[in-house]
């Protein structure tokens, strides 16, 4: 995605996900099979321990996989519902500075969408993203369980 499109997408997220926007969650890059989201420690997203609030990390961690899945569904041309059905997290280091969350297994999402269309049954996938700080250290690990299902025609 070019820089102008990315800029517009980040500005429009104010209307789609205002809490994430206010907390500084931004899409850093968006390609066909990879998405990176960034968040930087600031006034609106810090906790009393002067680190990135856990829920802000969760918003940033959910976005790369969710955005890619949403794009795969849209490009399929089918009316498919998506729902987050579970999540878990682990925090391994104090998150300060800029943290990146990346999901780069878009091919798995293509297979998931194709299977949902083919079988007309609900399909689930676990999308894992890690928060990586500026030193290259993992500060948090997230798993999100997504379910998708082809909507019936009315």
XYZ file of N, CA and C in Angstrom:
462
model
N 0.862 -1.174 0.000
C 0.000 0.000 0.000
C 0.904 1.231 0.000
N 0.595 2.211 -0.857
C 1.453 3.395 -0.927
C 1.253 4.288 0.291
N 2.195 5.225 0.473
C 2.193 6.062 1.677
C 0.942 6.928 1.799
N 0.429 7.418 0.679
C -0.778 8.250 0.723
C -1.974 7.427 1.178
N -2.142 6.229 0.623
C -3.252 5.363 1.020
C -3.145 4.986 2.495
N -1.920 4.718 2.953
C -1.694 4.383 4.357
C -2.043 5.566 5.255
N -1.648 6.773 4.840
C -1.958 7.989 5.594
C -3.468 8.165 5.708
N -4.175 7.994 4.594
C -5.638 8.148 4.592
C -6.288 7.088 5.479
N -5.823 5.841 5.371
C -6.375 4.753 6.198
C -6.174 5.073 7.685
N -4.998 5.568 8.051
C -4.741 5.902 9.448
C -5.610 7.062 9.925
N -5.837 8.049 9.069
C -6.687 9.170 9.458
C -8.148 8.743 9.576
N -8.595 7.867 8.678
C -9.979 7.397 8.718
C -10.234 6.473 9.909
N -9.173 5.891 10.465
C -9.372 5.009 11.612
C -9.934 5.785 12.804
N -9.835 7.122 12.777
C -10.464 7.933 13.811
C -11.968 7.656 13.868
N -12.592 7.437 12.716
C -14.025 7.190 12.654
C -14.365 5.717 12.871
N -13.478 4.807 12.440
C -13.739 3.365 12.547
C -13.370 2.816 13.922
N -12.226 3.263 14.444
C -11.709 2.771 15.733
C -11.167 3.947 16.544
N -12.053 4.803 17.042
C -11.574 6.028 17.698
C -10.676 5.780 18.913
N -10.946 4.746 19.706
C -10.108 4.479 20.872
C -8.679 4.139 20.452
N -8.552 3.322 19.410
C -7.219 2.962 18.911
C -6.511 4.200 18.353
N -7.249 5.022 17.629
C -6.653 6.223 17.036
C -6.149 7.169 18.127
N -6.983 7.416 19.139
C -6.596 8.320 20.227
C -5.357 7.795 20.951
N -5.248 6.469 21.068
C -4.111 5.861 21.765
C -2.859 5.758 20.888
N -2.943 6.173 19.637
C -1.768 6.206 18.774
C -1.488 4.938 18.000
N -2.457 4.036 17.906
C -2.281 2.805 17.128
C -2.400 3.170 15.654
N -1.360 2.838 14.861
C -1.333 3.189 13.444
C -0.853 2.010 12.605
N -1.410 1.888 11.407
C -0.936 0.877 10.459
C 0.375 1.388 9.886
N 1.430 0.596 10.030
C 2.759 0.966 9.553
C 2.962 0.517 8.113
N 2.502 -0.699 7.800
C 2.571 -1.195 6.420
C 1.465 -2.217 6.217
N 0.965 -2.267 4.994
C -0.094 -3.200 4.645
C 0.165 -3.718 3.242
N 0.466 -5.004 3.156
C 0.706 -5.666 1.876
C -0.307 -6.790 1.743
N -0.223 -7.548 0.670
C -1.189 -8.608 0.421
C -1.190 -9.675 1.512
N -0.017 -10.055 1.999
C 0.075 -11.136 2.986
C 0.764 -10.732 4.275
N 0.958 -9.435 4.481
C 1.667 -8.968 5.672
C 1.136 -7.607 6.095
N 1.001 -7.439 7.397
C 0.566 -6.153 7.942
C 1.346 -5.879 9.222
N 1.800 -4.641 9.367
C 2.505 -4.218 10.575
C 1.797 -2.998 11.149
N 1.583 -3.044 12.457
C 0.940 -1.943 13.177
C 1.912 -1.446 14.231
N 1.950 -0.142 14.430
C 2.869 0.445 15.409
C 2.090 1.220 16.461
N 2.692 1.308 17.615
C 2.169 2.169 18.675
C 3.367 2.657 19.479
N 3.339 3.917 19.844
C 4.443 4.517 20.583
C 3.927 5.010 21.924
N 4.691 4.760 22.968
C 4.320 5.201 24.315
C 4.078 6.704 24.313
N 2.947 7.109 24.866
C 2.605 8.525 24.938
C 1.648 8.794 26.088
N 1.193 10.019 26.177
C 0.347 10.450 27.286
C -0.952 9.650 27.362
N -1.606 9.400 26.222
C -2.910 8.749 26.214
C -2.864 7.229 26.304
N -1.692 6.623 26.254
C -1.636 5.160 26.267
C -0.715 4.584 27.336
N -0.304 5.410 28.271
C 0.607 4.926 29.315
C -0.172 4.462 30.543
N 0.470 3.626 31.317
C -0.102 3.186 32.587
C 0.660 3.872 33.731
N 0.278 3.655 34.983
C 0.979 4.318 36.088
C 2.452 3.911 36.230
N 2.863 2.861 35.531
C 4.244 2.373 35.618
C 5.100 2.924 34.484
N 4.567 3.913 33.760
C 5.258 4.585 32.659
C 5.632 3.632 31.533
N 4.709 2.716 31.256
C 4.877 1.820 30.115
C 3.548 1.746 29.362
N 3.564 1.068 28.234
C 2.387 0.962 27.375
C 1.305 0.126 28.055
N 0.108 0.696 28.193
C -1.023 0.035 28.824
C -1.327 -1.265 28.080
N -1.627 -2.325 28.796
C -1.835 -3.651 28.200
C -2.953 -3.663 27.155
N -4.025 -2.905 27.393
C -5.153 -2.904 26.462
C -4.790 -2.224 25.142
N -3.913 -1.242 25.191
C -3.440 -0.587 23.973
C -2.603 -1.572 23.164
N -1.782 -2.342 23.849
C -1.017 -3.384 23.152
C -1.975 -4.386 22.510
N -3.054 -4.703 23.203
C -4.043 -5.628 22.663
C -4.703 -5.095 21.406
N -5.061 -3.801 21.407
C -5.652 -3.200 20.206
C -4.667 -3.257 19.043
N -3.418 -2.925 19.320
C -2.398 -2.920 18.266
C -2.101 -4.337 17.787
N -2.143 -5.310 18.689
C -1.843 -6.697 18.325
C -2.966 -7.327 17.508
N -4.198 -6.948 17.783
C -5.341 -7.517 17.062
C -5.427 -6.997 15.630
N -4.995 -5.779 15.414
C -5.210 -5.113 14.138
C -4.508 -5.750 12.927
N -3.251 -6.185 13.002
C -2.631 -6.724 11.777
C -3.360 -7.939 11.215
N -3.683 -8.894 12.043
C -4.392 -10.088 11.576
C -5.820 -9.780 11.189
N -6.500 -8.977 11.994
C -7.886 -8.622 11.708
C -8.026 -7.820 10.426
N -7.107 -6.889 10.194
C -7.140 -6.080 8.985
C -6.862 -6.927 7.750
N -5.873 -7.814 7.838
C -5.588 -8.702 6.708
C -6.768 -9.622 6.417
N -7.362 -10.193 7.485
C -8.513 -11.068 7.294
C -9.666 -10.302 6.649
N -9.917 -9.098 7.109
C -10.970 -8.256 6.540
C -10.702 -7.993 5.053
N -9.456 -7.710 4.698
C -9.102 -7.465 3.298
C -9.278 -8.720 2.446
N -8.914 -9.885 2.995
C -9.054 -11.149 2.251
C -10.542 -11.444 1.999
N -11.366 -11.194 3.007
C -12.814 -11.405 2.862
C -13.378 -10.461 1.806
N -12.984 -9.196 1.878
C -13.486 -8.204 0.919
C -13.077 -8.566 -0.510
N -11.828 -8.972 -0.693
C -11.350 -9.291 -2.039
C -11.934 -10.602 -2.575
N -12.507 -11.433 -1.688
C -13.110 -12.687 -2.146
C -14.411 -12.438 -2.909
N -15.044 -11.303 -2.619
C -16.310 -10.986 -3.271
C -17.509 -11.670 -2.640
N -17.303 -12.408 -1.563
C -18.393 -13.113 -0.888
C -18.810 -12.364 0.373
N -20.033 -12.608 0.790
C -20.559 -12.005 2.007
C -20.225 -12.936 3.174
N -19.140 -12.619 3.857
C -18.618 -13.470 4.927
C -18.570 -12.666 6.223
N -19.103 -13.264 7.282
C -19.059 -12.645 8.603
C -17.767 -13.054 9.300
N -17.184 -12.134 10.053
C -16.007 -12.460 10.854
C -16.260 -12.026 12.289
N -15.778 -12.851 13.216
C -16.016 -12.584 14.626
C -14.815 -13.038 15.449
N -14.381 -12.169 16.332
C -13.330 -12.537 17.278
C -13.981 -13.356 18.381
N -13.526 -14.595 18.575
C -14.178 -15.486 19.536
C -13.308 -15.815 20.751
N -12.073 -15.370 20.757
C -11.216 -15.631 21.908
C -9.878 -14.939 21.759
N -9.226 -14.728 22.888
C -7.887 -14.131 22.856
C -7.131 -14.499 24.127
N -5.818 -14.450 24.017
C -4.959 -14.638 25.188
C -3.697 -13.816 24.980
N -3.027 -13.515 26.074
C -1.822 -12.699 25.969
C -0.833 -13.046 27.071
N 0.400 -12.685 26.804
C 1.486 -12.864 27.759
C 2.410 -11.655 27.617
N 2.816 -11.089 28.727
C 3.666 -9.907 28.705
C 5.031 -10.284 29.258
N 6.069 -10.043 28.456
C 7.403 -10.545 28.785
C 8.403 -9.473 29.180
N 8.107 -8.218 28.858
C 9.035 -7.118 29.150
C 8.240 -5.817 29.196
N 8.693 -4.869 29.975
C 8.058 -3.559 30.041
C 8.110 -2.902 28.656
N 6.953 -2.480 28.157
C 6.868 -1.893 26.820
C 6.991 -0.378 26.898
N 8.110 0.130 26.431
C 8.339 1.577 26.359
C 8.842 1.902 24.958
N 8.676 3.135 24.548
C 9.097 3.511 23.202
C 8.108 3.017 22.163
N 8.632 2.708 20.970
C 7.786 2.247 19.867
C 7.759 0.723 19.852
N 6.552 0.173 19.663
C 6.362 -1.274 19.594
C 5.653 -1.597 18.283
N 6.155 -2.621 17.579
C 5.572 -3.066 16.314
C 4.921 -4.430 16.496
N 3.751 -4.599 15.882
C 3.038 -5.876 15.856
C 2.864 -6.261 14.389
N 3.326 -7.454 14.022
C 3.281 -7.878 12.626
C 2.628 -9.240 12.498
N 1.812 -9.376 11.455
C 1.282 -10.682 11.063
C 1.640 -10.860 9.597
N 2.296 -11.968 9.268
C 2.761 -12.153 7.892
C 2.430 -13.525 7.318
N 1.265 -14.040 7.675
C 0.841 -15.327 7.144
C -0.498 -15.193 6.412
N -0.563 -14.205 5.542
C -1.788 -13.949 4.798
C -2.236 -15.112 3.935
N -1.285 -15.974 3.528
C -1.647 -17.140 2.716
C -2.604 -18.056 3.478
N -2.396 -18.168 4.793
C -3.303 -18.985 5.613
C -4.716 -18.407 5.618
N -4.812 -17.099 5.564
C -6.122 -16.442 5.549
C -6.828 -16.679 4.213
N -6.046 -16.705 3.126
C -6.630 -17.041 1.813
C -7.252 -18.430 1.858
N -6.530 -19.380 2.427
C -7.029 -20.759 2.521
C -8.278 -20.816 3.397
N -8.271 -20.068 4.489
C -9.411 -20.032 5.401
C -10.665 -19.512 4.696
N -10.531 -18.415 3.982
C -11.665 -17.822 3.273
C -12.165 -18.786 2.191
N -11.250 -19.373 1.438
C -11.643 -20.325 0.390
C -12.384 -21.524 0.980
N -11.927 -22.020 2.121
C -12.573 -23.164 2.777
C -13.974 -22.784 3.268
N -14.116 -21.568 3.790
C -15.435 -21.107 4.259
C -16.424 -21.026 3.100
N -15.957 -20.565 1.954
C -16.825 -20.459 0.775
C -17.161 -21.852 0.250
N -16.166 -22.719 0.202
C -16.356 -24.069 -0.355
C -17.303 -24.913 0.496
N -17.104 -24.903 1.820
C -17.886 -25.784 2.698
C -19.157 -25.133 3.224
N -19.215 -23.806 3.199
C -20.317 -23.033 3.783
C -20.433 -23.244 5.302
N -19.393 -23.811 5.903
C -19.330 -24.010 7.354
C -18.435 -22.945 7.981
N -18.653 -22.713 9.261
C -17.784 -21.789 9.991
C -16.360 -22.341 10.027
N -15.403 -21.448 9.872
C -13.987 -21.803 9.929
C -13.332 -20.951 11.004
N -12.350 -21.522 11.702
C -11.649 -20.765 12.741
C -10.155 -20.795 12.480
N -9.496 -19.756 12.980
C -8.046 -19.663 12.881
C -7.527 -18.919 14.106
N -6.341 -19.287 14.540
C -5.660 -18.561 15.609
C -4.559 -17.726 14.979
N -4.654 -16.432 15.181
C -3.671 -15.494 14.645
C -2.798 -15.026 15.795
N -1.492 -15.229 15.655
C -0.542 -14.856 16.709
C 0.289 -13.669 16.264
N 0.410 -12.693 17.158
C 1.275 -11.540 16.906
C 2.089 -11.251 18.154
N 3.308 -10.820 17.945
C 4.199 -10.445 19.047
C 4.504 -8.962 18.960
N 4.590 -8.326 20.116
C 5.025 -6.943 20.178
C 6.536 -6.914 20.269
N 7.168 -6.230 19.321
C 8.621 -6.137 19.276
C 9.018 -4.686 19.508
N 9.874 -4.459 20.518
C 10.286 -3.089 20.810
C 11.455 -2.659 19.913
N 11.941 -1.449 20.124
C 13.001 -0.895 19.286
C 14.325 -1.637 19.433
N 14.497 -2.384 20.518
C 15.710 -3.182 20.715
C 15.605 -4.545 20.046
N 14.414 -4.863 19.516
C 14.198 -6.165 18.898
C 13.735 -7.225 19.875
N 13.417 -6.808 21.100
C 12.950 -7.740 22.121
C 11.439 -7.902 22.070
N 10.974 -9.110 22.369
C 9.537 -9.369 22.455
C 9.036 -8.831 23.789
N 8.052 -7.913 23.738
C 7.491 -7.348 24.964
C 6.145 -7.967 25.305
N 5.459 -8.516 24.284
C 4.167 -9.151 24.528
C 3.861 -10.143 23.408
N 3.053 -11.141 23.766
C 2.642 -12.179 22.825
C 1.128 -12.293 22.892
N 0.483 -12.237 21.740
C -0.977 -12.300 21.681
C -1.426 -13.399 20.741
N -2.532 -14.035 21.087
C -3.212 -14.996 20.212
C -4.671 -14.581 20.123
N -5.172 -14.504 18.894
C -6.561 -14.136 18.662
C -7.235 -15.249 17.872
N -8.359 -15.716 18.372
C -9.130 -16.755 17.685
C -10.259 -16.086 16.910
N -10.208 -16.250 15.579
C -11.205 -15.667 14.698
C -12.067 -16.762 14.103
N -13.330 -16.457 13.913
C -14.261 -17.356 13.243
C -14.857 -16.607 12.061
N -14.944 -17.291 10.919
C -15.592 -16.685 9.761
C -16.631 -17.664 9.214
N -17.668 -17.114 8.615
C -18.717 -17.968 8.055
C -19.385 -17.250 6.898
N -19.607 -17.982 5.841
C -20.322 -17.460 4.685
C -21.763 -17.189 5.104
N -22.228 -15.977 4.853
C -23.611 -15.635 5.191
C -24.535 -16.254 4.161
N -25.693 -16.705 4.625
C -26.663 -17.310 3.707
C -27.354 -16.195 2.926
N -27.709 -16.506 1.685
C -28.407 -15.521 0.837
C -29.859 -15.467 1.254
N -30.398 -14.262 1.278
C -31.799 -14.084 1.679
C -32.644 -13.746 0.505
